[in-house]
Amino acid sequence: MFELDKIIRANIGRLKPYSSARDEFSGTASVYLDANENPYGSPLSQNYHRYPDPHQLALKKKISTIKGLPEQNIFLGNGSDEAIDILYRIFCNPGVDNAIICPPTYGMYEVSADINDIAIGRVSLLPSFDLDVDRILSSVDEQTKLLFICSPNNPTGNSMHKDDIEFLITKFNGIVVIDEAYINYSRQSSCIQFLTEYPNVVILQTFSKAWGLAGIRLGMAFASAGIIDLMDKVKPPYNISENTQQLALQALDNIEIVNTRIRETVQQRNKLAVDLDTLSIVQKVYPSDANFLLVQVNDAPATYAYLVSKGVIVRDRSRLQLCENCLRITVGTPAENKDLIDHLKTYIA
Ligand SMILES: *Cc1c(COP(=O)(O)O)cnc(C)c1O
């Protein structure tokens, strides 16, 4: 049985959150002398002298409509990376508890664990890059609080089977974190529906990939109201800047542009996969549900160095397990992809 109160850290259960000036007075007034802000404004033409909304209500309202999810189930962070760190701090006692990751996967799960002094259990993906469900469950112990599942997975590009994910949610009494950073490029739909059935699920999405807003740093977490309350309690009060809130609101009004570019990226991904496959140095192009391709070549470090010399930077992932001689290549514009393919053709010659 999953019980939220039982698995959070005792100090977090006792925590009295910071109360900001805007928490203590949230009405409208003509004179605000309560937050030690600068009444003259900044030296810029835009007005940034007031603190931003600590609860990001306008932004959450808009995201709520688009995602079909109540605002109380939405947390916003300074990138998904902030949400990952906060989950460790809510659920894992440093030096005591542990989390499970399934490599090869996104590096931040482990770095964030290391920062928080949380032990990591590594259960490799199967050679097919699917979840090794039995080994994951047999690796769980009393101190296992978090299980990270990345779907579509970085760097392999595949989506995890939804029935595997659901089975793990039902068998594991900790929190299953499903990182959907690349979900907009996936053939498989989001796991958001699991939230209505299961209390131990956290879904991460981000504005950094399909929304094209990596620079504003905005990540989303979707979970039960109880988990979202805890995340809000632990976050720094003003974690999302005024700039970020305003820009994200504008972006959300332009969803058609985003959807058009998603379709374009998916088309380019499929074309790039075909083009790469015809090259003799390419051993294998793995199927991808993301905006990148994992590509096995004859000699990844040499191919990487050659591309750098041509001014084309890809990611050498060949040191990761199950990724021998693999490069991770982000899908670019048609011109960028052509550049890449042209250089690789001359490399063979
Ligand atoms: C890019 C990426 C993110 C995004 O992180 P942000 O902090 O939101 O920019 C999250 N998870 C995975 C697996 C990623 O590849």
Short mmCIF file of C-alpha atoms and ligand atoms in Angstrom, two decimals:
data_model
loop_
_atom_site.label_atom_id
_atom_site.label_comp_id
_atom_site.label_asym_id
_atom_site.label_seq_id
_atom_site.Cartn_x
_atom_site.Cartn_y
_atom_site.Cartn_z
CA MET A 1 0.00 0.00 0.00
CA PHE A 2 1.29 3.42 -0.96
CA GLU A 3 0.91 6.09 1.72
CA LEU A 4 2.36 9.51 0.95
CA ASP A 5 2.74 10.51 4.61
CA LYS A 6 4.77 7.37 5.31
CA ILE A 7 7.37 7.83 2.62
CA ILE A 8 8.23 11.52 2.87
CA ARG A 9 11.16 12.66 5.01
CA ALA A 10 10.07 13.50 8.55
CA ASN A 11 11.58 17.01 8.38
CA ILE A 12 9.60 17.75 5.22
CA GLY A 13 6.40 16.59 6.91
CA ARG A 14 7.08 19.07 9.73
CA LEU A 15 8.23 21.89 7.43
CA LYS A 16 6.55 25.28 7.77
CA PRO A 17 7.06 26.88 4.36
CA TYR A 18 8.34 30.41 3.79
CA SER A 19 5.53 32.94 3.66
CA SER A 20 6.20 35.75 1.19
CA ALA A 21 4.87 39.31 1.32
CA ARG A 22 2.47 38.38 -1.50
CA ASP A 23 1.24 35.36 0.49
CA GLU A 24 0.36 37.58 3.43
CA PHE A 25 -1.39 40.21 1.34
CA SER A 26 -2.70 39.11 -2.04
CA GLY A 27 -5.41 41.73 -2.75
CA THR A 28 -5.01 44.94 -4.75
CA ALA A 29 -3.63 48.12 -3.16
CA SER A 30 -2.30 51.47 -4.36
CA VAL A 31 0.91 51.49 -2.32
CA TYR A 32 3.08 48.41 -1.80
CA LEU A 33 5.65 48.92 0.94
CA ASP A 34 5.78 45.32 2.12
CA ALA A 35 8.40 43.51 0.03
CA ASN A 36 11.44 45.80 0.14
CA GLU A 37 11.23 46.25 -3.61
CA ASN A 38 12.75 49.27 -5.35
CA PRO A 39 9.96 51.80 -6.00
CA TYR A 40 11.91 53.61 -8.76
CA GLY A 41 12.18 50.52 -10.94
CA SER A 42 15.21 49.14 -12.73
CA PRO A 43 17.59 50.85 -15.16
CA LEU A 44 15.86 48.90 -17.95
CA SER A 45 12.87 50.07 -19.95
CA GLN A 46 10.78 47.10 -18.79
CA ASN A 47 9.45 46.98 -15.27
CA TYR A 48 10.98 44.16 -13.26
CA HIS A 49 11.10 45.77 -9.83
CA ARG A 50 8.29 43.66 -8.37
CA TYR A 51 8.76 40.06 -7.31
CA PRO A 52 7.06 37.56 -9.64
CA ASP A 53 3.96 35.57 -8.64
CA PRO A 54 5.37 32.80 -6.40
CA HIS A 55 2.45 30.53 -7.36
CA GLN A 56 2.52 31.27 -11.12
CA LEU A 57 -1.30 31.26 -11.17
CA ALA A 58 -1.83 32.73 -14.65
CA LEU A 59 0.68 30.34 -16.19
CA LYS A 60 -0.70 27.30 -14.38
CA LYS A 61 -4.22 28.22 -15.48
CA LYS A 62 -3.19 28.19 -19.12
CA ILE A 63 -1.19 24.96 -18.81
CA SER A 64 -4.15 23.42 -16.99
CA THR A 65 -6.43 24.12 -19.97
CA ILE A 66 -3.95 22.76 -22.50
CA LYS A 67 -3.11 19.62 -20.51
CA GLY A 68 -6.64 18.99 -19.28
CA LEU A 69 -5.32 18.76 -15.73
CA PRO A 70 -6.42 20.74 -12.64
CA GLU A 71 -4.01 23.48 -11.50
CA GLN A 72 -3.56 21.74 -8.15
CA ASN A 73 -1.85 18.88 -10.00
CA ILE A 74 0.76 21.13 -11.64
CA PHE A 75 4.17 22.20 -10.31
CA LEU A 76 6.49 24.55 -12.21
CA GLY A 77 10.24 24.44 -11.77
CA ASN A 78 13.39 26.16 -12.98
CA GLY A 79 13.74 23.42 -15.61
CA SER A 80 12.82 19.79 -14.97
CA ASP A 81 16.15 19.62 -13.22
CA GLU A 82 14.74 21.62 -10.30
CA ALA A 83 11.79 19.22 -10.04
CA ILE A 84 14.19 16.24 -9.95
CA ASP A 85 16.24 17.83 -7.15
CA ILE A 86 13.12 18.70 -5.15
CA LEU A 87 11.80 15.12 -5.43
CA TYR A 88 15.03 13.83 -3.89
CA ARG A 89 14.77 16.37 -1.10
CA ILE A 90 11.15 15.47 -0.30
CA PHE A 91 11.43 11.70 -0.39
CA CYS A 92 15.04 10.66 0.23
CA ASN A 93 16.94 10.96 3.51
CA PRO A 94 20.59 11.72 2.66
CA GLY A 95 22.87 8.80 3.41
CA VAL A 96 19.90 6.51 4.10
CA ASP A 97 17.47 6.19 1.20
CA ASN A 98 18.06 5.22 -2.42
CA ALA A 99 16.62 5.62 -5.91
CA ILE A 100 16.63 3.33 -8.94
CA ILE A 101 17.59 4.43 -12.44
CA CYS A 102 17.71 2.40 -15.66
CA PRO A 103 20.86 3.18 -17.65
CA PRO A 104 21.69 4.18 -20.25
CA THR A 105 19.53 7.18 -19.36
CA TYR A 106 19.51 10.90 -18.57
CA GLY A 107 22.53 11.84 -16.46
CA MET A 108 20.82 14.28 -14.10
CA TYR A 109 19.02 11.57 -12.09
CA GLU A 110 22.37 10.35 -10.82
CA VAL A 111 24.08 13.74 -10.47
CA SER A 112 21.14 15.08 -8.47
CA ALA A 113 21.26 11.95 -6.28
CA ASP A 114 24.99 12.44 -5.72
CA ILE A 115 24.46 16.08 -4.71
CA ASN A 116 21.83 14.96 -2.19
CA ASP A 117 23.93 12.02 -0.95
CA ILE A 118 21.37 9.47 -2.14
CA ALA A 119 22.55 6.01 -3.21
CA ILE A 120 21.63 4.92 -6.73
CA GLY A 121 20.59 1.42 -7.77
CA ARG A 122 21.34 0.86 -11.45
CA VAL A 123 19.20 -1.65 -13.32
CA SER A 124 20.29 -1.63 -16.96
CA LEU A 125 17.77 -1.61 -19.72
CA LEU A 126 17.49 -4.86 -21.66
CA PRO A 127 19.48 -5.05 -24.93
CA SER A 128 16.20 -4.07 -26.66
CA PHE A 129 16.31 -0.90 -24.48
CA ASP A 130 13.12 -2.01 -22.72
CA LEU A 131 12.68 -1.94 -18.94
CA ASP A 132 13.96 -5.02 -17.08
CA VAL A 133 10.83 -5.13 -14.93
CA ASP A 134 11.75 -8.21 -12.86
CA ARG A 135 15.23 -6.97 -11.99
CA ILE A 136 13.87 -3.52 -11.14
CA LEU A 137 11.41 -5.04 -8.68
CA SER A 138 14.00 -7.36 -7.14
CA SER A 139 16.34 -4.38 -6.65
CA VAL A 140 13.79 -2.48 -4.57
CA ASP A 141 14.45 -2.50 -0.84
CA GLU A 142 12.93 -0.78 2.21
CA GLN A 143 14.92 2.38 1.51
CA THR A 144 14.01 2.70 -2.18
CA LYS A 145 11.88 5.83 -2.51
CA LEU A 146 12.13 6.84 -6.16
CA LEU A 147 12.18 4.99 -9.49
CA PHE A 148 13.10 7.07 -12.54
CA ILE A 149 11.72 6.03 -15.93
CA CYS A 150 12.59 8.15 -18.95
CA SER A 151 10.14 7.67 -21.84
CA PRO A 152 11.03 8.38 -24.60
CA ASN A 153 14.45 7.64 -23.16
CA ASN A 154 17.52 9.83 -23.58
CA PRO A 155 19.88 8.69 -25.21
CA THR A 156 18.25 5.57 -26.71
CA GLY A 157 15.21 7.38 -28.17
CA ASN A 158 12.64 4.61 -27.57
CA SER A 159 9.46 4.81 -25.52
CA MET A 160 9.04 2.33 -22.69
CA HIS A 161 6.07 -0.06 -22.90
CA LYS A 162 3.16 1.50 -21.07
CA ASP A 163 2.09 -1.82 -19.56
CA ASP A 164 5.62 -2.23 -18.10
CA ILE A 165 5.39 1.25 -16.59
CA GLU A 166 1.93 0.59 -15.19
CA PHE A 167 2.99 -2.77 -13.75
CA LEU A 168 5.89 -1.07 -11.94
CA ILE A 169 3.57 1.64 -10.61
CA THR A 170 1.28 -1.01 -9.12
CA LYS A 171 4.11 -3.13 -7.62
CA PHE A 172 6.41 -0.40 -6.27
CA ASN A 173 5.31 1.42 -3.13
CA GLY A 174 7.52 4.44 -3.72
CA ILE A 175 7.26 7.20 -6.30
CA VAL A 176 7.55 6.38 -10.00
CA VAL A 177 8.92 9.43 -11.82
CA ILE A 178 8.14 9.31 -15.55
CA ASP A 179 10.27 11.81 -17.47
CA GLU A 180 8.43 12.78 -20.65
CA ALA A 181 10.79 15.51 -21.89
CA TYR A 182 10.40 14.17 -25.47
CA ILE A 183 6.74 13.12 -25.35
CA ASN A 184 5.67 15.59 -28.07
CA TYR A 185 7.76 13.66 -30.62
CA SER A 186 6.49 10.25 -29.56
CA ARG A 187 4.10 7.86 -31.27
CA GLN A 188 3.03 6.80 -27.78
CA SER A 189 0.72 9.01 -25.75
CA SER A 190 1.59 10.56 -22.38
CA CYS A 191 1.25 8.65 -19.10
CA ILE A 192 -0.75 11.58 -17.64
CA GLN A 193 -3.85 9.35 -17.46
CA PHE A 194 -2.08 7.22 -14.82
CA LEU A 195 -2.45 10.19 -12.44
CA THR A 196 -6.19 9.60 -12.15
CA GLU A 197 -5.65 6.02 -11.00
CA TYR A 198 -2.38 5.98 -9.08
CA PRO A 199 -1.21 8.23 -6.22
CA ASN A 200 2.51 7.37 -6.60
CA VAL A 201 3.20 8.85 -10.03
CA VAL A 202 5.06 12.03 -10.96
CA ILE A 203 5.25 13.03 -14.61
CA LEU A 204 7.91 15.46 -15.80
CA GLN A 205 7.59 17.54 -18.95
CA THR A 206 9.53 20.59 -20.09
CA PHE A 207 9.47 23.72 -22.23
CA SER A 208 13.07 23.00 -23.28
CA LYS A 209 12.49 20.66 -26.23
CA ALA A 210 9.31 20.78 -28.38
CA TRP A 211 8.44 24.27 -27.10
CA GLY A 212 11.89 25.53 -28.12
CA LEU A 213 12.39 27.42 -24.85
CA ALA A 214 15.44 25.83 -23.24
CA GLY A 215 16.75 29.34 -22.52
CA ILE A 216 13.91 30.43 -20.23
CA ARG A 217 14.28 27.40 -17.91
CA LEU A 218 10.78 26.07 -17.32
CA GLY A 219 9.89 22.53 -16.37
CA MET A 220 6.59 20.99 -15.32
CA ALA A 221 5.71 18.22 -12.90
CA PHE A 222 2.25 16.64 -12.79
CA ALA A 223 1.21 14.63 -9.73
CA SER A 224 -1.40 14.23 -6.99
CA ALA A 225 -2.37 17.42 -5.14
CA GLY A 226 -0.59 16.05 -2.07
CA ILE A 227 2.74 15.64 -3.88
CA ILE A 228 2.39 19.03 -5.62
CA ASP A 229 1.77 20.69 -2.22
CA LEU A 230 4.99 19.21 -0.92
CA MET A 231 6.94 20.35 -3.99
CA ASP A 232 5.56 23.88 -3.58
CA LYS A 233 6.55 23.88 0.09
CA VAL A 234 10.14 22.91 -0.71
CA LYS A 235 10.80 25.09 -3.78
CA PRO A 236 12.42 28.52 -3.43
CA PRO A 237 9.50 31.00 -3.23
CA TYR A 238 10.25 32.87 -6.47
CA ASN A 239 11.70 30.01 -8.51
CA ILE A 240 10.11 31.10 -11.82
CA SER A 241 11.19 34.59 -12.91
CA GLU A 242 8.78 37.24 -14.18
CA ASN A 243 10.47 37.04 -17.57
CA THR A 244 9.98 33.29 -17.78
CA GLN A 245 6.34 33.49 -16.73
CA GLN A 246 5.55 36.20 -19.31
CA LEU A 247 7.41 34.49 -22.16
CA ALA A 248 5.80 31.12 -21.42
CA LEU A 249 2.34 32.72 -21.41
CA GLN A 250 3.05 34.21 -24.85
CA ALA A 251 4.37 30.89 -26.15
CA LEU A 252 1.27 29.04 -24.99
CA ASP A 253 -0.79 31.32 -27.24
CA ASN A 254 1.19 30.05 -30.23
CA ILE A 255 0.68 26.32 -29.91
CA GLU A 256 0.05 25.94 -33.67
CA ILE A 257 3.60 27.04 -34.47
CA VAL A 258 4.90 24.49 -31.99
CA ASN A 259 2.74 21.70 -33.44
CA THR A 260 3.85 22.52 -36.98
CA ARG A 261 7.50 22.31 -35.92
CA ILE A 262 6.93 19.04 -34.10
CA ARG A 263 5.53 17.54 -37.33
CA GLU A 264 8.48 18.96 -39.28
CA THR A 265 10.98 17.53 -36.78
CA VAL A 266 9.34 14.10 -36.90
CA GLN A 267 9.48 14.13 -40.74
CA GLN A 268 13.11 15.20 -40.65
CA ARG A 269 13.89 12.52 -38.06
CA ASN A 270 12.47 9.83 -40.30
CA LYS A 271 14.29 11.16 -43.36
CA LEU A 272 17.57 11.50 -41.45
CA ALA A 273 17.25 7.90 -40.25
CA VAL A 274 16.85 6.68 -43.84
CA ASP A 275 19.76 8.84 -45.08
CA LEU A 276 22.08 7.70 -42.30
CA ASP A 277 21.16 4.09 -42.91
CA THR A 278 22.55 4.25 -46.47
CA LEU A 279 26.06 5.21 -45.23
CA SER A 280 28.57 2.38 -45.03
CA ILE A 281 30.07 3.62 -41.72
CA VAL A 282 26.63 3.33 -40.11
CA GLN A 283 25.96 -0.01 -38.43
CA LYS A 284 22.56 0.77 -37.00
CA VAL A 285 20.08 3.61 -36.62
CA TYR A 286 17.88 2.91 -33.62
CA PRO A 287 14.15 3.69 -33.88
CA SER A 288 13.36 7.01 -32.21
CA ASP A 289 10.33 8.58 -30.58
CA ALA A 290 12.36 11.73 -29.80
CA ASN A 291 14.04 14.64 -31.60
CA PHE A 292 17.35 12.79 -31.84
CA LEU A 293 18.70 9.54 -33.23
CA LEU A 294 21.02 7.05 -31.57
CA VAL A 295 23.32 5.85 -34.32
CA GLN A 296 25.89 3.08 -34.12
CA VAL A 297 28.90 3.66 -36.38
CA ASN A 298 32.14 1.75 -37.01
CA ASP A 299 34.23 4.08 -34.83
CA ALA A 300 32.29 6.65 -32.79
CA PRO A 301 35.22 8.67 -31.35
CA ALA A 302 36.83 9.00 -34.81
CA THR A 303 33.54 9.97 -36.48
CA TYR A 304 32.86 12.44 -33.69
CA ALA A 305 36.30 14.06 -34.08
CA TYR A 306 35.89 14.23 -37.85
CA LEU A 307 32.52 15.98 -37.53
CA VAL A 308 33.98 18.45 -34.99
CA SER A 309 36.70 19.29 -37.54
CA LYS A 310 33.89 20.11 -39.98
CA GLY A 311 32.12 22.32 -37.44
CA VAL A 312 29.30 19.82 -36.78
CA ILE A 313 28.88 18.83 -33.14
CA VAL A 314 27.04 15.65 -32.16
CA ARG A 315 27.20 13.77 -28.86
CA ASP A 316 29.57 10.83 -28.46
CA ARG A 317 27.68 8.38 -26.22
CA SER A 318 29.97 5.42 -26.88
CA ARG A 319 31.17 5.12 -23.29
CA LEU A 320 27.65 4.36 -22.00
CA GLN A 321 26.59 0.76 -21.50
CA LEU A 322 24.65 -0.77 -24.42
CA CYS A 323 25.79 2.21 -26.54
CA GLU A 324 29.06 0.88 -27.96
CA ASN A 325 30.21 3.12 -30.85
CA CYS A 326 27.03 5.16 -30.63
CA LEU A 327 26.56 8.83 -31.45
CA ARG A 328 23.48 10.74 -30.39
CA ILE A 329 22.48 13.11 -33.15
CA THR A 330 19.87 15.84 -32.61
CA VAL A 331 17.52 16.29 -35.58
CA GLY A 332 18.31 19.69 -37.08
CA THR A 333 16.74 21.81 -39.80
CA PRO A 334 16.67 20.31 -43.32
CA ALA A 335 19.82 22.33 -44.17
CA GLU A 336 21.66 21.21 -41.02
CA ASN A 337 20.76 17.58 -41.61
CA LYS A 338 21.96 17.82 -45.20
CA ASP A 339 25.23 19.33 -43.98
CA LEU A 340 25.70 16.43 -41.60
CA ILE A 341 24.95 13.81 -44.25
CA ASP A 342 27.20 15.52 -46.85
CA HIS A 343 30.13 15.57 -44.42
CA LEU A 344 29.61 11.94 -43.50
CA LYS A 345 29.54 11.00 -47.19
CA THR A 346 32.95 12.61 -47.77
CA TYR A 347 34.25 10.92 -44.60
CA ILE A 348 33.56 7.55 -46.16
CA ALA A 349 35.18 8.55 -49.45
C1 LIG B 1 16.44 17.70 -22.03
C2 LIG B 1 15.89 16.82 -20.96
C3 LIG B 1 15.17 17.35 -19.88
C4 LIG B 1 14.95 18.83 -19.77
O1 LIG B 1 15.50 19.37 -18.66
P1 LIG B 1 15.20 20.93 -18.37
O2 LIG B 1 15.86 21.14 -17.05
O3 LIG B 1 13.71 21.08 -18.30
O4 LIG B 1 15.79 21.73 -19.47
C5 LIG B 1 14.64 16.50 -18.94
N1 LIG B 1 14.79 15.18 -19.05
C6 LIG B 1 15.45 14.62 -20.07
C7 LIG B 1 15.56 13.15 -20.18
C8 LIG B 1 16.03 15.42 -21.05
O5 LIG B 1 16.72 14.85 -22.05
#
